[in-house]
mmCIF file of C-alpha atoms in Angstrom:
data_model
loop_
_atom_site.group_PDB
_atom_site.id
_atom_site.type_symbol
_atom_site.label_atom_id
_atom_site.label_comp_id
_atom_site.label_asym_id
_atom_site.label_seq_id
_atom_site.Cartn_x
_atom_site.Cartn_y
_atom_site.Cartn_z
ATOM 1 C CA UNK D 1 1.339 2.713 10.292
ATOM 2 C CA UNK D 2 -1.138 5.213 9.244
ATOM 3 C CA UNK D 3 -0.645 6.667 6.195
ATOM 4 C CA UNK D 4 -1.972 10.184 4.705
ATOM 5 C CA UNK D 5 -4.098 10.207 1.420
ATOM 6 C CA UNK D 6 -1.587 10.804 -1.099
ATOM 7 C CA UNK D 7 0.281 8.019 0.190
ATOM 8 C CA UNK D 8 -2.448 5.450 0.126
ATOM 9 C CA UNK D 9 -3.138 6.484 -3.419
ATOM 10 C CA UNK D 10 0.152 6.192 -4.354
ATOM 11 C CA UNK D 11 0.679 2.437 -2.625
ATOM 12 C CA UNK D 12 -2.672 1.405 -4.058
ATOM 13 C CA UNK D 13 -3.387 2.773 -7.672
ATOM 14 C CA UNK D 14 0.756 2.682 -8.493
ATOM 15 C CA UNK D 15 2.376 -0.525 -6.708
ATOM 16 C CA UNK D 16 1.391 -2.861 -9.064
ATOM 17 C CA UNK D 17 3.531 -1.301 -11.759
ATOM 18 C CA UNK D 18 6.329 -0.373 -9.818
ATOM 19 C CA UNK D 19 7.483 -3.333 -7.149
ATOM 20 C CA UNK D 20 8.803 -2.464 -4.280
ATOM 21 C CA UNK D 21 10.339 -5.223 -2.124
ATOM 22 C CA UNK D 22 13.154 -5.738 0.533
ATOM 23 C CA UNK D 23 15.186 -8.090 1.826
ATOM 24 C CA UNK D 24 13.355 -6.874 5.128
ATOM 25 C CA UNK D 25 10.083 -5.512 4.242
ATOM 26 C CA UNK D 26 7.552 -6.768 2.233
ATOM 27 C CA UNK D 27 5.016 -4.338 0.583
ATOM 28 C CA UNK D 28 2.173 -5.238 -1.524
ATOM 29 C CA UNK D 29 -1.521 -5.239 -2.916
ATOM 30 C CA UNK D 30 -3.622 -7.639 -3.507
ATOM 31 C CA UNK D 31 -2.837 -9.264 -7.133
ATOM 32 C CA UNK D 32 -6.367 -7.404 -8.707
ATOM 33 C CA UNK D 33 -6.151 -3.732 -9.090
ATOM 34 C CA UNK D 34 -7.863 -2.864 -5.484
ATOM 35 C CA UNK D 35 -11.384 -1.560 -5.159
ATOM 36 C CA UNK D 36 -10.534 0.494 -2.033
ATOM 37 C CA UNK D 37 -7.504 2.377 -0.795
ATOM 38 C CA UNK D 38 -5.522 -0.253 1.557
ATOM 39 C CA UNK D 39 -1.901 -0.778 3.000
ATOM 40 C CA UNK D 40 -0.566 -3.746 3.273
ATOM 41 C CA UNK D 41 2.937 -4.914 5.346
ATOM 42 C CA UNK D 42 4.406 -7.861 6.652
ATOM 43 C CA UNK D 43 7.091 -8.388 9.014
ATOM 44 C CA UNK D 44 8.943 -11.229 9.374
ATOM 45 C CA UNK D 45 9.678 -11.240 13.360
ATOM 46 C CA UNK D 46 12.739 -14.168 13.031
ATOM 47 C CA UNK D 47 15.450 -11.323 12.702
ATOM 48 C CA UNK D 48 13.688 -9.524 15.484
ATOM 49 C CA UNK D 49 14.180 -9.425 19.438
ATOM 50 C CA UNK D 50 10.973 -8.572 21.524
ATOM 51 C CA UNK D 51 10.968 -8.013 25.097
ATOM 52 C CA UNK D 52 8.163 -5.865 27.226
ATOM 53 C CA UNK D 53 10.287 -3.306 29.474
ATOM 54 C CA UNK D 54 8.451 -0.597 31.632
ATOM 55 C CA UNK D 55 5.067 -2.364 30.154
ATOM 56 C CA UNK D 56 5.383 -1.206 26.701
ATOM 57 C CA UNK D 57 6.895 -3.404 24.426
ATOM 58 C CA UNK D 58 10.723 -2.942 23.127
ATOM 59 C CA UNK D 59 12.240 -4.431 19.664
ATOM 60 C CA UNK D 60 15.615 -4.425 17.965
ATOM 61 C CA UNK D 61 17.436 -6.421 15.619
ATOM 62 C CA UNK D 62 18.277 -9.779 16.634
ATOM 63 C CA UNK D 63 21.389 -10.385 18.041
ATOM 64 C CA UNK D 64 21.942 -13.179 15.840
ATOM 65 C CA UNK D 65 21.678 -11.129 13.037
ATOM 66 C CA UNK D 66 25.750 -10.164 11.375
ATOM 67 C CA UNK D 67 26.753 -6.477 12.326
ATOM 68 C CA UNK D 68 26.887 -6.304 9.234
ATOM 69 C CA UNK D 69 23.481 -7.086 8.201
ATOM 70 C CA UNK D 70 21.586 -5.307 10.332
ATOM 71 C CA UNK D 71 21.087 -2.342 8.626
ATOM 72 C CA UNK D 72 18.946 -4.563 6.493
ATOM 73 C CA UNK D 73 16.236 -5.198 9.156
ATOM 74 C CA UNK D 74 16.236 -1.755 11.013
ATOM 75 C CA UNK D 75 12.993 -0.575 8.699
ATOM 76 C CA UNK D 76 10.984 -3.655 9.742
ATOM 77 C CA UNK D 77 12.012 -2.777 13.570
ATOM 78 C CA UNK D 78 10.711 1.041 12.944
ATOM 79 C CA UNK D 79 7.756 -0.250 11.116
ATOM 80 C CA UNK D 80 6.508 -2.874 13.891
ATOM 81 C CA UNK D 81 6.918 0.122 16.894
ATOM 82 C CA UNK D 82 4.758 2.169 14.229
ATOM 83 C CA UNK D 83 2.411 -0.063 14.545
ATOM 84 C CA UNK D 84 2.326 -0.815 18.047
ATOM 85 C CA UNK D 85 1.885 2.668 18.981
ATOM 86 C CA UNK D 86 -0.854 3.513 16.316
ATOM 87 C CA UNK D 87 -3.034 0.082 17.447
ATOM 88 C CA UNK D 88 -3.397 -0.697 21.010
ATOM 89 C CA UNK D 89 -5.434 -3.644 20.581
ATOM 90 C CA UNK D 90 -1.924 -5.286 18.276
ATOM 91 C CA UNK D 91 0.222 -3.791 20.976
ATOM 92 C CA UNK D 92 -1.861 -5.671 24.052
ATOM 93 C CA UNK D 93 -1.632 -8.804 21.986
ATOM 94 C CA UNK D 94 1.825 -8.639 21.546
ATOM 95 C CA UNK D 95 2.739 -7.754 25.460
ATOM 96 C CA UNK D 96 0.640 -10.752 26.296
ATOM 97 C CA UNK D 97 2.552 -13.238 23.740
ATOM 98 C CA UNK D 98 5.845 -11.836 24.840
ATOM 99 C CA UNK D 99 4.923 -11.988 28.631
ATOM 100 C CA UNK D 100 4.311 -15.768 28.183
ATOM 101 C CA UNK D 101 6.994 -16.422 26.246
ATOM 102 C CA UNK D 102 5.760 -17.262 22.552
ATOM 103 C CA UNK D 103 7.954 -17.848 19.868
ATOM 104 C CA UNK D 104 5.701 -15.441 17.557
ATOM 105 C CA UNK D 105 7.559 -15.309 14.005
ATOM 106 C CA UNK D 106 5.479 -13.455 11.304
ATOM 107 C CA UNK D 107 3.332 -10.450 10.939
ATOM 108 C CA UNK D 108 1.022 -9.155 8.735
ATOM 109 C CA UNK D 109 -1.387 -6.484 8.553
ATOM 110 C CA UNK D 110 -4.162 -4.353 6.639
ATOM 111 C CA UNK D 111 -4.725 -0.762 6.931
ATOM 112 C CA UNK D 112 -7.965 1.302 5.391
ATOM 113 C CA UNK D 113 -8.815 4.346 5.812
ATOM 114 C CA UNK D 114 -12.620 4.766 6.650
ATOM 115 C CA UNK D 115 -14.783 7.682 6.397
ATOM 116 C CA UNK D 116 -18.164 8.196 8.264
ATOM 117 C CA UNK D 117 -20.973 8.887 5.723
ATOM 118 C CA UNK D 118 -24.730 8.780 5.168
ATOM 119 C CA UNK D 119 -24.936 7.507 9.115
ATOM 120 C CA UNK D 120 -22.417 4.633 8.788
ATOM 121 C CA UNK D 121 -19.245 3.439 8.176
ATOM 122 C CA UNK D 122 -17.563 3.127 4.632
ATOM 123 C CA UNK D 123 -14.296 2.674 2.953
ATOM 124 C CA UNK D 124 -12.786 4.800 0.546
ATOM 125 C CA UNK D 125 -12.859 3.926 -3.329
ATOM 126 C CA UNK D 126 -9.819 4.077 -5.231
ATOM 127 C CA UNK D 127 -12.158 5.531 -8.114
ATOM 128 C CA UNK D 128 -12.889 9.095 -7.313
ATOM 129 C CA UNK D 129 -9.864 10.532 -6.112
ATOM 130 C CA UNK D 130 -11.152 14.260 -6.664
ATOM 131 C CA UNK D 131 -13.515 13.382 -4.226
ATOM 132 C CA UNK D 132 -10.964 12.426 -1.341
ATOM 133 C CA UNK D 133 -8.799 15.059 -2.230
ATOM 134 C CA UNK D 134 -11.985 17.292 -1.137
ATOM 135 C CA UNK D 135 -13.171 14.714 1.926
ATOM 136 C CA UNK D 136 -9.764 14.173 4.181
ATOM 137 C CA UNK D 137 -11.908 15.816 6.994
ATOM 138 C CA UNK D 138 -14.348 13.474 6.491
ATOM 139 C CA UNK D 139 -11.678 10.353 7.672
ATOM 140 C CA UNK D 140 -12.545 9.150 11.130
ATOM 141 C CA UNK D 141 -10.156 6.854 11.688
ATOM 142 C CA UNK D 142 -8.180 3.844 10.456
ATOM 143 C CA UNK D 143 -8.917 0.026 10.686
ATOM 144 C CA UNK D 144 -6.179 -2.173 10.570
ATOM 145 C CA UNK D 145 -6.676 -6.162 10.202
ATOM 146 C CA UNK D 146 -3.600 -8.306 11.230
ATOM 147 C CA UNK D 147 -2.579 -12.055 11.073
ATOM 148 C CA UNK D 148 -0.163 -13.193 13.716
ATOM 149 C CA UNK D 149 1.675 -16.960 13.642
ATOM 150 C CA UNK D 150 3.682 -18.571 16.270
ATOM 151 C CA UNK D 151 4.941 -22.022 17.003
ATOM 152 C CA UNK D 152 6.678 -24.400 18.854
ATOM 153 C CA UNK D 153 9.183 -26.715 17.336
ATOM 154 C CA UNK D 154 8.571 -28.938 20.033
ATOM 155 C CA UNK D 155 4.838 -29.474 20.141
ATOM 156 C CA UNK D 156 3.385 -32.031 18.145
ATOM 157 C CA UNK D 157 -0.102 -33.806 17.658
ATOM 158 C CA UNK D 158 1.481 -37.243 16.360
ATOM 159 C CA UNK D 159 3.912 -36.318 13.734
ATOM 160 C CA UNK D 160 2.044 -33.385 13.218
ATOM 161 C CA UNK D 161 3.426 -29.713 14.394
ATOM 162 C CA UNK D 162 1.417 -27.210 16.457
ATOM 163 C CA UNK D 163 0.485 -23.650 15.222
ATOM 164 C CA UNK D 164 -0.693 -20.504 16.991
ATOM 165 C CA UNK D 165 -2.752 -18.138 14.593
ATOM 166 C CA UNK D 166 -4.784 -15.431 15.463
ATOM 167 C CA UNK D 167 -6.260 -12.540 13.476
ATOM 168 C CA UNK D 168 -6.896 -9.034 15.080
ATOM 169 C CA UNK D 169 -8.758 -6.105 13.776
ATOM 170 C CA UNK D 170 -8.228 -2.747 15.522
ATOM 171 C CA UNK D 171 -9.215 0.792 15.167
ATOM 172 C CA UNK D 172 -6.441 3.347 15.223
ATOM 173 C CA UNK D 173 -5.607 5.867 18.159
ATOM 174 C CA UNK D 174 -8.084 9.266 17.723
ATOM 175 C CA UNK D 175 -10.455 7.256 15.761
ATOM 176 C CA UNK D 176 -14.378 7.679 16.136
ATOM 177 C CA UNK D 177 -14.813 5.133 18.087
ATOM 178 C CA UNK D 178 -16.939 6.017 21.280
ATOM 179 C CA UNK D 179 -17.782 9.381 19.572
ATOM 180 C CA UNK D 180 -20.596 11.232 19.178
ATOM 181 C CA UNK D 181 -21.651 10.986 15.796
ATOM 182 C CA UNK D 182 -22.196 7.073 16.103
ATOM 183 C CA UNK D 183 -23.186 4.795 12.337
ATOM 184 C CA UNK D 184 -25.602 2.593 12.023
ATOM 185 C CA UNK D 185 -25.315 -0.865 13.683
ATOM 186 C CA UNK D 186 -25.276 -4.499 12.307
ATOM 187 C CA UNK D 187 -23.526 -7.654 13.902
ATOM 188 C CA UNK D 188 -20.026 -8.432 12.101
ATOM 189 C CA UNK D 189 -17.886 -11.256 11.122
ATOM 190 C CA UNK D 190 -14.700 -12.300 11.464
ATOM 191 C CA UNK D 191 -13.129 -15.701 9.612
ATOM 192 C CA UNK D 192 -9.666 -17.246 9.328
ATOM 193 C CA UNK D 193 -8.772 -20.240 7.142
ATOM 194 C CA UNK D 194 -5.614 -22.122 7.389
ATOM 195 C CA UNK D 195 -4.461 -24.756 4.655
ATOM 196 C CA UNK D 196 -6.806 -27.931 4.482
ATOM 197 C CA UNK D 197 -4.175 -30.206 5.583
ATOM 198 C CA UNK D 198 -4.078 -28.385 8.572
ATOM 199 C CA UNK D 199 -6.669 -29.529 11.404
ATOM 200 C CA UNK D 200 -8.231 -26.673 13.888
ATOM 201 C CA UNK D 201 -8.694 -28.585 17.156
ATOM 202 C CA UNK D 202 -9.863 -25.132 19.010
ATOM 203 C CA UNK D 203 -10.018 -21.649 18.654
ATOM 204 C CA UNK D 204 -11.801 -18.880 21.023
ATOM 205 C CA UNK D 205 -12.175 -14.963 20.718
ATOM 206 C CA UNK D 206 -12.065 -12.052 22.394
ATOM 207 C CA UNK D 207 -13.360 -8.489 22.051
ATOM 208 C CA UNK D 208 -13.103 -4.920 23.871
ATOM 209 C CA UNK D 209 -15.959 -2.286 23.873
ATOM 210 C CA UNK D 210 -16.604 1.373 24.580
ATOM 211 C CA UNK D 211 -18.906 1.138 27.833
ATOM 212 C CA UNK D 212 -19.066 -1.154 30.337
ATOM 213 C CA UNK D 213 -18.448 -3.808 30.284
ATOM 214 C CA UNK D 214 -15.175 -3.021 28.343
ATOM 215 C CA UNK D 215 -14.482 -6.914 27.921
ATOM 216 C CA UNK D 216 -16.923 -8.638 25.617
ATOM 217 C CA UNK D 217 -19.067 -11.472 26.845
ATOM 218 C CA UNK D 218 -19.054 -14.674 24.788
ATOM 219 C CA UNK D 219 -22.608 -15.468 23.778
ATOM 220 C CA UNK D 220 -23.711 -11.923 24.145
ATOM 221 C CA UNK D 221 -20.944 -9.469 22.339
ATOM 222 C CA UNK D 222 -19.803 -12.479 19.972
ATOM 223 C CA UNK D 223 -20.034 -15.581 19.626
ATOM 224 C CA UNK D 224 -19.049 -19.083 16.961
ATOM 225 C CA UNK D 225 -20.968 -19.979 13.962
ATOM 226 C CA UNK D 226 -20.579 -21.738 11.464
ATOM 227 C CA UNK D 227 -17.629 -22.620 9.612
ATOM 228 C CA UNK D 228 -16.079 -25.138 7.502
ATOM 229 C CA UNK D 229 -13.179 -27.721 7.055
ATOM 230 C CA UNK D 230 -10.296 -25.368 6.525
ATOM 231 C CA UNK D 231 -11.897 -22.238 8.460
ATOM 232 C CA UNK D 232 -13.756 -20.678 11.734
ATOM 233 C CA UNK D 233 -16.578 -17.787 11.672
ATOM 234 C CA UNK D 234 -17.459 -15.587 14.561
ATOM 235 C CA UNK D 235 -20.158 -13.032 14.988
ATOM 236 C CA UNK D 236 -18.990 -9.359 16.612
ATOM 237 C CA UNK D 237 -22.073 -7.292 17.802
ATOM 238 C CA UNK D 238 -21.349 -3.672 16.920
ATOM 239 C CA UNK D 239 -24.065 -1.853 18.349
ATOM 240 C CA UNK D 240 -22.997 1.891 17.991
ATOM 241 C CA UNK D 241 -26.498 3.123 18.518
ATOM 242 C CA UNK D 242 -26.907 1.403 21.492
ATOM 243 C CA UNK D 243 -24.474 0.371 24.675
ATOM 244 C CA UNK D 244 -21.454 -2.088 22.346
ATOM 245 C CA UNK D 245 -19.202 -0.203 19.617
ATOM 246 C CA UNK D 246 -16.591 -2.717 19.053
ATOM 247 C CA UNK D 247 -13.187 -1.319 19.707
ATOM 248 C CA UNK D 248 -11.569 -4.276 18.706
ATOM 249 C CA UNK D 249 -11.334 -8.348 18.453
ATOM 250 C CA UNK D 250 -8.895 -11.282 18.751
ATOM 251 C CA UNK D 251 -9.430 -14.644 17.268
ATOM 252 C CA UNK D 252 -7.009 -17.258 18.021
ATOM 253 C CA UNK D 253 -6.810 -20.758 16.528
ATOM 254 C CA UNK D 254 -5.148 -23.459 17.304
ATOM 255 C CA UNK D 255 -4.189 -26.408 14.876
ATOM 256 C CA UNK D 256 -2.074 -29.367 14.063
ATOM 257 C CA UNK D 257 -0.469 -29.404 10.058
ATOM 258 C CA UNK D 258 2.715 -31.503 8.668
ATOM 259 C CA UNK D 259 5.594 -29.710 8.860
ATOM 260 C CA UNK D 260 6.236 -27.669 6.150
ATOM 261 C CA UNK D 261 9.175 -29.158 3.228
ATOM 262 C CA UNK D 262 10.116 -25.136 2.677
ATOM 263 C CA UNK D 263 6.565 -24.478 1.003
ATOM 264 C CA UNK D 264 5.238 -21.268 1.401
ATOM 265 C CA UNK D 265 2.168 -21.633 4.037
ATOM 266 C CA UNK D 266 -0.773 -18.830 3.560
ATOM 267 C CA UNK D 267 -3.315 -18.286 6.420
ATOM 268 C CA UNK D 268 -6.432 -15.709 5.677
ATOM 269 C CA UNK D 269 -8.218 -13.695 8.129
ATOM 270 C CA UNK D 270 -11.254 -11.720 6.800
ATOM 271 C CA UNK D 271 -13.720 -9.037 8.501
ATOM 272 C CA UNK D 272 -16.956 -8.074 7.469
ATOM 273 C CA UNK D 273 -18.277 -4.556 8.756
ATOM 274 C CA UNK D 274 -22.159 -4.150 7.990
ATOM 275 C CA UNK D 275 -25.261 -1.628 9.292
ATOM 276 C CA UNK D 276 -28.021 -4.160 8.325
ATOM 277 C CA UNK D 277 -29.510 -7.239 9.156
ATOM 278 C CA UNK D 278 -27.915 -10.036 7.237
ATOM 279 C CA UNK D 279 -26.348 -13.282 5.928
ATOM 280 C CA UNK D 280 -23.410 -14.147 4.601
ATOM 281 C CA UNK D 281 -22.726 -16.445 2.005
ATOM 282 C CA UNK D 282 -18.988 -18.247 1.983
ATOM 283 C CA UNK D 283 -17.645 -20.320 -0.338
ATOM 284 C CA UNK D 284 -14.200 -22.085 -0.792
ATOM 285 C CA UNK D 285 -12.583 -20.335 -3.440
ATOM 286 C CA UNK D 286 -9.088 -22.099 -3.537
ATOM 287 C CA UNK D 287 -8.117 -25.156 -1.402
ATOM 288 C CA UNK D 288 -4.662 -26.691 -1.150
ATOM 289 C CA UNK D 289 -1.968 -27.949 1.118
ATOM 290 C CA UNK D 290 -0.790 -24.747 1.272
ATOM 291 C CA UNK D 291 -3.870 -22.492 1.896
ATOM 292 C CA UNK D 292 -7.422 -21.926 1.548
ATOM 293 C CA UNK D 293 -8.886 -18.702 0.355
ATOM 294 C CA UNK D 294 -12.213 -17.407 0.793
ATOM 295 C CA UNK D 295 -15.359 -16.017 -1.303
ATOM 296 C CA UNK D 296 -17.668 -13.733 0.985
ATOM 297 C CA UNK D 297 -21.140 -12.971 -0.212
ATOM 298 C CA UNK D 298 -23.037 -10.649 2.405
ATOM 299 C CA UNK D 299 -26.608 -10.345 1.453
ATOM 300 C CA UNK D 300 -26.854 -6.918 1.214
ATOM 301 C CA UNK D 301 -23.212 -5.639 -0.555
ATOM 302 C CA UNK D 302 -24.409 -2.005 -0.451
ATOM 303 C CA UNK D 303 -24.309 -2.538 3.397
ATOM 304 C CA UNK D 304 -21.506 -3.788 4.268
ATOM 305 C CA UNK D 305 -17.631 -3.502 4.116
ATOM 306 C CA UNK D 306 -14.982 -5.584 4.360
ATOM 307 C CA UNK D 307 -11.223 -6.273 4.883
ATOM 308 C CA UNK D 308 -8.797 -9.231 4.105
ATOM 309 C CA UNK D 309 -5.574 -10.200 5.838
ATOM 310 C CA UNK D 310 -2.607 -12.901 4.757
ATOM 311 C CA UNK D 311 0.030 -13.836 6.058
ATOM 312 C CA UNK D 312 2.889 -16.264 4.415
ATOM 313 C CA UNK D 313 5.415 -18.286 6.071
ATOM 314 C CA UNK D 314 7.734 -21.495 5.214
ATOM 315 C CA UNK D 315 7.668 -23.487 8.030
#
């Protein structure tokens, strides 16, 4: 959900010494004091019935959730129809899933604020707060980053279970996209990594646009390259200057793991915004059973942004 300044400020710079947790709703920062104002949520979508009526998409409590209880999850219910209605790109993703019948069962997602500076794109530091105090005109938008995981008890690979993960970044309603006062351009990335006793047998993407054609073309708008063991990369033209602004992505992945003892499982998704030719340097910076995290390196820092994304699970 979008959140004001004050409020991001708040979340960011005073979470870490005051916890705030639910036995619905999980709010949090990264463990490091972050570098840039962000909100982070996830939603644990077990508790939660989701149906599309009318074409929009309709939650409530579960029904197999006590009368009693349900008090307890009516925040994560308000917080996930937020959501929806702020990012259309989450709320297409989640009509389609529900349409087909997916048993999707966690949530996750990353909120910035961004401001348009200097001809491009940037995030906003959590170190000069007199200077967004003064700049809250100069916000053009959110961008939200969101990790999605579904199974099905019943599909297997061997003895191993199937999982259904994708990562979606989205811009928020009224932001600048396909405005007039367009940044600079640079191709993007976009990674996930899932533990390294998992195996990704396949994963594809898709992307939406500002012009014609709305629907990215694989090979021209985006495309694979290469990743590693535990993780996928794909390339997102953003060409604001030109024909393609990216409006928005989905990368899915699917891959076979043991099922999990009650361990908690961690899958990454990471974006990487930039206005300059470049690389980008990734590195394995934690590898386990249970996840694998993710150094990124672009080769020119000063022009470039980025997001990350996790989402935890136990099964």
């Amino acid at each position: 959900m979008k959140k004001s300044i004050p409020i991001l400020m708040t979340i960011a710079i005073m979470i870490g010494c005051m916890p705030f947790a639910s036995a619905a709703t999980t709010v949090k920062v990264s463990e490091a004091e972050p570098e840039y104002l962000e909100f982070h949520q996830q939603i644990n979508l077990e508790n939660i019935d989701l149906e599309v009526t009318n074409g929009e998409v309709q939650a409530s409590v579960s029904s197999d959730v006590p009368a009693a209880n349900k008090a307890i999850y009516q925040p994560e219910v308000d917080d996930l129809m937020e959501f929806l209605d702020e990012y259309d790109e989450v709320a297409d993703l989640f009509k389609a899933c529900i349409t087909k019948g997916k048993d999707l069962v966690a949530f996750s997602i990353t909120e910035a604020p961004i401001l348009l500076e200097d001809g491009h794109t940037k995030r906003v530091p959590v170190s000069q707060s007199d200077y967004f105090e003064e700049s809250i005109a100069s916000i053009k938008g959110y961008f939200a980053l969101a990790t999605m995981v579904e199974r099905n008890p019943s599909e297997h690979v061997g003895s191993d279970l199937v999982y259904y993960t994708t990562t979606v970044g989205a811009w928020s309603k009224n932001s600048f996209v396909g405005g007039e006062n367009y940044p600079s351009f640079g191709d993007d990335w976009v990674l996930q990594s899932v533990p390294n006793t998992w195996t990704t047998s396949s994963s594809y993407m898709t992307a939406k646009f500002d012009t014609n054609p709305t629907v990215g073309v694989e090979g021209d708008d985006f495309w694979e390259a290469d990743g590693g063991d535990s993780y996928v990369k794909y390339v997102v033209r953003d060409d604001p200057l030109g024909w393609r602004q990216n409006k928005g992505f989905v990368l899915e992945c699917t891959s076979a793991g043991p099922v999990s003892r009650g361990e908690q499982r961690i899958i990454h998704s990471y974006y990487v915004h930039t206005w300059a030719s470049m690389s980008l340097d990734v590195s394995v910076s934690a590898s386990s059973e249970d996840e694998v995290s993710l150094s990124l390196s672009p080769s020119l820092k000063e022009k470039s942004w980025s997001l990350h994304n996790k989402v935890d699970f136990t099964f």
